[in-house]
GROMACS .gro file of C-alpha atoms in nm:
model
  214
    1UNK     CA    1  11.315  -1.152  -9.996
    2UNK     CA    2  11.586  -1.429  -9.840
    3UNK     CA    3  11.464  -1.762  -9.705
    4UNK     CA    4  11.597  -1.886  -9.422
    5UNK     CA    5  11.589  -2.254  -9.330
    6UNK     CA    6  11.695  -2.410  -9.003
    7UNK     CA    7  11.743  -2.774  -9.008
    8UNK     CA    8  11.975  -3.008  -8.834
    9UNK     CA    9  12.259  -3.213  -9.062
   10UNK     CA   10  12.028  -3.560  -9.132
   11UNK     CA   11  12.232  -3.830  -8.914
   12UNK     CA   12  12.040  -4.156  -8.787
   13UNK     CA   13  11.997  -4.084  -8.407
   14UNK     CA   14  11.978  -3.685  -8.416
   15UNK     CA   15  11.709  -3.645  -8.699
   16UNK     CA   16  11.360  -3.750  -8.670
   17UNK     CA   17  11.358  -3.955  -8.350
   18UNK     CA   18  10.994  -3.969  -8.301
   19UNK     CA   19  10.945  -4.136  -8.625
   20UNK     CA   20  11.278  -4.306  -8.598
   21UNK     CA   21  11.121  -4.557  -8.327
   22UNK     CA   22  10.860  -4.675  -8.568
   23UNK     CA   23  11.055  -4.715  -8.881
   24UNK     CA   24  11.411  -4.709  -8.767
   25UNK     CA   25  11.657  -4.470  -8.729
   26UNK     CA   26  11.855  -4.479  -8.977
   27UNK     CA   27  11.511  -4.480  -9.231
   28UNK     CA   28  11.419  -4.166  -9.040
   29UNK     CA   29  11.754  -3.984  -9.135
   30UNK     CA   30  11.709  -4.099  -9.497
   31UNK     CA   31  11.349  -3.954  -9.491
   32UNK     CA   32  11.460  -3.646  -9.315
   33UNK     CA   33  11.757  -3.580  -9.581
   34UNK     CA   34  11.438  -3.645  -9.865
   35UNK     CA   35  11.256  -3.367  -9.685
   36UNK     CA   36  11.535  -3.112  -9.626
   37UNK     CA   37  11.614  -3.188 -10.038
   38UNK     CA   38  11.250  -3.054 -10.092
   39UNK     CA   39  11.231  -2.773  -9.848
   40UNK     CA   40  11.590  -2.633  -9.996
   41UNK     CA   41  11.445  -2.682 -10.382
   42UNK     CA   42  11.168  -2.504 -10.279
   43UNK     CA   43  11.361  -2.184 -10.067
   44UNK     CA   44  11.593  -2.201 -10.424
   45UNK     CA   45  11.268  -2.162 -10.668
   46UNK     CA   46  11.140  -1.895 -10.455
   47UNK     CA   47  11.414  -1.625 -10.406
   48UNK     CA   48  11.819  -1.688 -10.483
   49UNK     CA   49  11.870  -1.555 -10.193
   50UNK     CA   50  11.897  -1.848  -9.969
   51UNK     CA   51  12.085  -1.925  -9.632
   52UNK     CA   52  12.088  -2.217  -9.453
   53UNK     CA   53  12.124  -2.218  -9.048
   54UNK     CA   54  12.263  -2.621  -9.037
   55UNK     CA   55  12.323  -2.833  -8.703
   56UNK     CA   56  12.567  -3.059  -8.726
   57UNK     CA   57  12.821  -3.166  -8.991
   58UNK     CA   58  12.671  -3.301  -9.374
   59UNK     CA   59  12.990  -3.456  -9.378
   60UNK     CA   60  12.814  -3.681  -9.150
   61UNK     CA   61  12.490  -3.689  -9.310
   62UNK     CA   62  12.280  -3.932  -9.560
   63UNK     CA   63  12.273  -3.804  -9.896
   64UNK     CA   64  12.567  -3.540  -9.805
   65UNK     CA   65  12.660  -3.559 -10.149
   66UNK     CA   66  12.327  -3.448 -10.311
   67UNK     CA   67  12.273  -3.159  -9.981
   68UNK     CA   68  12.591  -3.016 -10.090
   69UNK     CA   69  12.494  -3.016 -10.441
   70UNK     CA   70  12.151  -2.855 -10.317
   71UNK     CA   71  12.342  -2.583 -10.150
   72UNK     CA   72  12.566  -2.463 -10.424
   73UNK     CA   73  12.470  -2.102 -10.438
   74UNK     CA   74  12.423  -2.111 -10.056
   75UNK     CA   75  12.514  -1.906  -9.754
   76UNK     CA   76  12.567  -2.162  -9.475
   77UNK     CA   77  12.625  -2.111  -9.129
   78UNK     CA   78  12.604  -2.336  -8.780
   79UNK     CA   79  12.339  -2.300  -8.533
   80UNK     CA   80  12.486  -2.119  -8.210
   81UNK     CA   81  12.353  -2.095  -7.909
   82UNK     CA   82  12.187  -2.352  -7.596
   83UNK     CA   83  11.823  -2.416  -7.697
   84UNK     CA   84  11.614  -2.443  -8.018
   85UNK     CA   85  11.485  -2.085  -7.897
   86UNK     CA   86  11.836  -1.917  -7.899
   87UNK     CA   87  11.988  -2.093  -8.201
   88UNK     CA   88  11.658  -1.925  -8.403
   89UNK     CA   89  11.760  -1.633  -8.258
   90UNK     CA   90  12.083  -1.635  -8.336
   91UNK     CA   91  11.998  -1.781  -8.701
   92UNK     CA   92  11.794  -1.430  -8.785
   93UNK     CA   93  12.056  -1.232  -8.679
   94UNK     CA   94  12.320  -1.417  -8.944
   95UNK     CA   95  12.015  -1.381  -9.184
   96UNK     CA   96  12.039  -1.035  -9.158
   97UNK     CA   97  11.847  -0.740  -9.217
   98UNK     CA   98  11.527  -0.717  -9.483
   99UNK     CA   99  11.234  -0.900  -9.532
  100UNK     CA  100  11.336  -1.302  -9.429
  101UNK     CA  101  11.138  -1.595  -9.478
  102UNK     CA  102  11.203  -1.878  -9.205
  103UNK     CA  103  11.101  -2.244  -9.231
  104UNK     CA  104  11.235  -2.543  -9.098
  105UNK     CA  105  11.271  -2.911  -9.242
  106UNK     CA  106  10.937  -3.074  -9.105
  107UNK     CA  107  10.727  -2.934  -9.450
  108UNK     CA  108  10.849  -3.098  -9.723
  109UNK     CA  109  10.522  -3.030  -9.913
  110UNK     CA  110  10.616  -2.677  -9.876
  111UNK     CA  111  10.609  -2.497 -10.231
  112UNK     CA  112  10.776  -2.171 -10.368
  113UNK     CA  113  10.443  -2.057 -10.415
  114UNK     CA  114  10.361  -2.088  -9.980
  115UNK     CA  115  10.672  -1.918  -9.918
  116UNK     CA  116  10.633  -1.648 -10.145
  117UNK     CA  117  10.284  -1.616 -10.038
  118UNK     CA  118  10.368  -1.604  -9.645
  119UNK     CA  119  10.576  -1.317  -9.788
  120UNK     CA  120  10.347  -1.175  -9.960
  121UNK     CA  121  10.131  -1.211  -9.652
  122UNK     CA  122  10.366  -0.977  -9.493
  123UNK     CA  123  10.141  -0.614  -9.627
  124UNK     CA  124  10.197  -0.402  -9.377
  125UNK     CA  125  10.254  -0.600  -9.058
  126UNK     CA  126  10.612  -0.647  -8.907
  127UNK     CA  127  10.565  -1.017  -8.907
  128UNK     CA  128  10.435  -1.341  -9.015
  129UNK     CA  129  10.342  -1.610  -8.869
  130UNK     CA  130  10.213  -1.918  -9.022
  131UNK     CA  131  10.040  -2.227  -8.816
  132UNK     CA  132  10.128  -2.574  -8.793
  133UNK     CA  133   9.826  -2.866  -8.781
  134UNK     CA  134  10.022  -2.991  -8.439
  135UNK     CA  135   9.974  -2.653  -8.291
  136UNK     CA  136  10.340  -2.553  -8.359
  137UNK     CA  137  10.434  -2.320  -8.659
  138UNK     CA  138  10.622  -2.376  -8.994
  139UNK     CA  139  10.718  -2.056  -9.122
  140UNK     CA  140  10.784  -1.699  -8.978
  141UNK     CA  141  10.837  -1.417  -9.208
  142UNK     CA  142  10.978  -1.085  -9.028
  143UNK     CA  143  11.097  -0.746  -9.167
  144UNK     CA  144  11.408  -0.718  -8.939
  145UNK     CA  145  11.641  -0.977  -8.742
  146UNK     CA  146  11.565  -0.825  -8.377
  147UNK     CA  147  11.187  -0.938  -8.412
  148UNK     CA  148  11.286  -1.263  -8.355
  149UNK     CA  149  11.449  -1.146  -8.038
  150UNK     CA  150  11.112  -1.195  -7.858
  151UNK     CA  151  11.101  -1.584  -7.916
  152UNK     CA  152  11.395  -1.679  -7.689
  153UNK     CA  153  11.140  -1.764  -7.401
  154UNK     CA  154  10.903  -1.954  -7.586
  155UNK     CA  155  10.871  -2.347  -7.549
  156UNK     CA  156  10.883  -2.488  -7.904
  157UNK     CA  157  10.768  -2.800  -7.975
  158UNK     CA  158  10.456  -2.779  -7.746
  159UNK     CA  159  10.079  -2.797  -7.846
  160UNK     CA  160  10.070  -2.427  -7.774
  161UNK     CA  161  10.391  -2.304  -7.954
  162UNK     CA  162  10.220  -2.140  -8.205
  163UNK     CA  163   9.954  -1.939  -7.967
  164UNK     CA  164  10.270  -1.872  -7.758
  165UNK     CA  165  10.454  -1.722  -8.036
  166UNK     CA  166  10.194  -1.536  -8.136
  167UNK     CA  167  10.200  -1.436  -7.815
  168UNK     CA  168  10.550  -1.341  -7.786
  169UNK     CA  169  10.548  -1.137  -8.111
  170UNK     CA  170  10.284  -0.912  -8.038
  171UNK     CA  171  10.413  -0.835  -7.652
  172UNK     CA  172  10.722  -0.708  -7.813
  173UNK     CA  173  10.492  -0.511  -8.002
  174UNK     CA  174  10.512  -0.633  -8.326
  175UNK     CA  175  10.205  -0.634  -8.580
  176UNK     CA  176  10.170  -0.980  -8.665
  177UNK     CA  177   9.973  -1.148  -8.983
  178UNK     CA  178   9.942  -1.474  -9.068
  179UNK     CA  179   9.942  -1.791  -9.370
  180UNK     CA  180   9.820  -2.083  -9.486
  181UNK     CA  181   9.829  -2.377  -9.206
  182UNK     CA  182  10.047  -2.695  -9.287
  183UNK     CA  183  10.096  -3.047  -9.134
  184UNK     CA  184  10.436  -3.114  -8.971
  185UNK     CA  185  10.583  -3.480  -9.005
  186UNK     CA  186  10.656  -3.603  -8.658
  187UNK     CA  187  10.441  -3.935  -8.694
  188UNK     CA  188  10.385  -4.188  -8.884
  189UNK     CA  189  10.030  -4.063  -8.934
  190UNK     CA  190  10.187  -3.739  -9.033
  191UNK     CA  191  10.411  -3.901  -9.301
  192UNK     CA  192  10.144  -4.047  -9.508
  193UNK     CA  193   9.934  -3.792  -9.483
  194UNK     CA  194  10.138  -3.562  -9.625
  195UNK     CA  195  10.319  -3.768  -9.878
  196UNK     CA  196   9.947  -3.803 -10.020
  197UNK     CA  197   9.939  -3.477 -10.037
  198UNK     CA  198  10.272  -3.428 -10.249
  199UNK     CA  199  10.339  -3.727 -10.437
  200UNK     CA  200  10.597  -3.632 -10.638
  201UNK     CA  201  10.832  -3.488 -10.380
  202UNK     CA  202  11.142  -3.667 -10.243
  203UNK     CA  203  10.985  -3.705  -9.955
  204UNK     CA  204  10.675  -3.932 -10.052
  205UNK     CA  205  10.944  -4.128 -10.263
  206UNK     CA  206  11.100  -4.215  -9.997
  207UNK     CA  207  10.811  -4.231  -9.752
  208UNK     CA  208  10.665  -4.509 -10.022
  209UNK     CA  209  11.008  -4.658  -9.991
  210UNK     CA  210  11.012  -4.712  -9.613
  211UNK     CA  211  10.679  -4.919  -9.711
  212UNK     CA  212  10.542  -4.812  -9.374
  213UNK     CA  213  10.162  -4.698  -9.348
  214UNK     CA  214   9.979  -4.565  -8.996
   0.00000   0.00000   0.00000
């Protein structure tokens, strides 16, 4: 099992937007360095086999110093290609071949245990797919890099992304199982609710921090 994890370099302006316009942007890029911290401590207690698709430049980035220091150990490669949809692509093909576990930097709550359980969910399917609370998904699990092939049409970000991904899987004719549903942080709302949920990640540290509640 590898992890993959796609996640753009955390600079104020390009990270976070959304909640940048409530709390700042420069607080959003600080939060969304906290959460990429978790998500690459997690991918590192689950397998050591761990690549990292990055947008962007950490030279650039809050906290570069501890990311780099996360990501000794690392493969790391830049995103390539016009469109989330292509750069995922593109990402699974770097990953290479065997069983890969994707997941971006919006689920900081995200354990070892969920991502070696979505790969565990894997049985005898080609795929997994696991849901998002904001009808997007969080983490996609496939057996080889062309099954990701069939995404480059699909809208991400969308109330339907995860329905149409679903979607798109199974047209190529893929068997496709599925995992535990988590909450994305886009909002405010989002942010507390799921630094209650994981208090002792960087995350809700910094979330507590900000000293900004919905």
């Amino acid at each position: 099992m590898k992890v993959l994890v796609l996640a753009k370099a955390p600079v104020a302006g390009r990270v976070k937007t959304r909640l940048g316009a409530d709390v700042g942007l420069e607080r959003a890029a600080d939060l969304a360095a906290a959460a990429l911290l978790d998500t690459l401590a997690a991918s590192s207690a689950a397998t050591e086999h761990c690549h990292l698709a990055l947008d962007g430049d950490l030279a650039d980035a809050v906290r570069s110093d501890e990311l780099r220091a996360a990501l000794t150990g690392w493969t790391v490669t830049p995103q390539r290609g016009d469109g989330f949809a292509e750069r995922l692509v593109n990402a699974h093909l770097d990953a290479g071949p065997g069983v890969v576990v994707q997941i971006g930097m919006d689920t900081p709550h995200a354990t070892a245990d969920d991502l070696r359980a979505a790969a565990d969910a894997l049985g005898d399917d080609d795929a997994v797919l696991g849901p998002a609370l904001d009808g997007g998904w969080w983490v996609l699990v496939r057996r080889a890099p062309d099954a990701a092939a069939s995404l480059a049409g699909v809208e991400m970000s969308t109330p339907t992304t995860y329905d149409d991904t679903l979607a798109a899987l199974r047209a190529s004719g893929l068997t496709v199982g599925t995992t535990v549903a988590l909450q994305d942080v886009d909002t405010v709302a989002d942010a507390d609710t799921v630094a209650a949920l994981a208090p002792d990640t960087r995350f809700a540290r910094a979330w507590v921090s900000a000293g900004v509640t919905s």
